[in-house]
Amino acid sequence: MKIFVILSFVLVAMILAPAMAQQIQCAPPDCNVVANRNLLFPHNNPSAFFQCVPRGDVWMAVERPCQCMTFFYTNLQRCEDAANWSPQCVRHSPDAVPRPCE
């Protein structure tokens, strides 16, 4: 019985963890860090994200737009339907509206 209760708490914690995650300051990544070159990073505008790209001999953070009607989701490393998104950056508003399709 104890193990069932413990496993139940673990399962609930895993489900609620994304909703309880703390918001971060979203800024361009340091692309001199090699590990950052393989990741996408959240932007203060939830309809965009940062990606490290090579420019000659240096790596630079470049702003990339999400598809229309989507927001960037760091944990998934992709833009996601706005209905599935939750604020990740300190400046993100829970009432943010995605970029409309033209």
C-alpha positions in Angstrom: 0.0 0.0 0.0 2.8 2.4 0.8 4.4 1.9 -2.6 1.1 2.7 -4.3 0.8 6.0 -2.4 4.4 6.9 -3.1 3.9 6.1 -6.8 0.7 8.1 -6.9 2.5 11.2 -5.5 5.3 10.8 -8.0 2.8 10.5 -10.9 0.9 13.6 -9.8 4.2 15.5 -9.4 5.3 14.6 -12.9 2.0 15.7 -14.4 2.0 19.0 -12.5 5.7 19.8 -12.9 5.4 21.8 -16.2 2.5 23.9 -14.8 4.5 24.7 -11.7 7.8 25.4 -13.5 9.3 28.8 -12.6 9.4 31.4 -15.3 12.8 32.5 -16.6 14.4 35.7 -18.0 14.4 35.1 -21.7 17.4 36.5 -23.5 19.6 35.5 -26.5 21.8 32.5 -25.6 25.6 32.6 -25.4 26.4 30.8 -28.7 30.1 30.5 -27.7 28.9 27.7 -25.5 29.0 24.6 -27.8 26.0 22.9 -26.1 23.8 25.9 -26.8 24.3 25.4 -30.6 22.0 22.4 -30.6 19.1 24.0 -28.7 16.4 26.5 -29.3 15.8 29.2 -26.7 12.6 31.1 -25.7 12.2 34.8 -26.7 10.4 37.5 -24.8 7.9 37.4 -27.6 6.2 33.9 -27.3 5.7 33.9 -31.1 9.5 33.7 -31.6 12.6 31.8 -30.4 16.4 32.1 -30.6 18.7 29.7 -32.5 22.5 29.7 -32.6 23.7 29.8 -36.2 27.3 30.0 -37.7 28.2 33.3 -39.3 31.7 33.0 -40.7 34.0 32.0 -37.9 31.5 33.0 -35.1 28.2 31.7 -33.8 25.4 34.2 -33.3 21.9 34.1 -31.8 19.3 34.7 -34.4 15.6 35.4 -33.8 13.3 33.0 -35.6 9.5 33.4 -35.9 7.0 30.6 -35.0 4.4 29.6 -37.5 1.2 31.6 -37.3 -1.1 30.8 -34.4 1.7 29.1 -32.5 3.9 29.9 -29.5 7.4 28.5 -28.8 7.6 25.8 -26.1 11.1 25.3 -24.7 10.5 21.8 -23.3 9.3 20.5 -26.6 11.9 22.5 -28.6 9.3 23.6 -31.1 6.4 26.0 -31.8 3.1 24.6 -30.5 -0.6 25.4 -30.8 -1.3 28.3 -28.6 -4.0 26.3 -26.7 -1.3 24.0 -25.4 1.2 26.7 -24.4 1.9 28.2 -20.9 4.0 31.3 -20.1 7.7 30.5 -19.8 9.4 33.9 -19.6 9.0 36.5 -16.9 7.6 38.9 -19.5 5.2 36.5 -21.1 1.5 37.3 -20.5 -0.9 34.4 -19.9 -3.2 36.4 -22.2 -0.7 36.6 -25.1 -2.2 36.3 -28.6 -0.3 34.4 -31.3 0.7 35.9 -34.6 -2.3 35.6 -36.9 -2.1 33.8 -40.3 -2.1 36.1 -43.3 
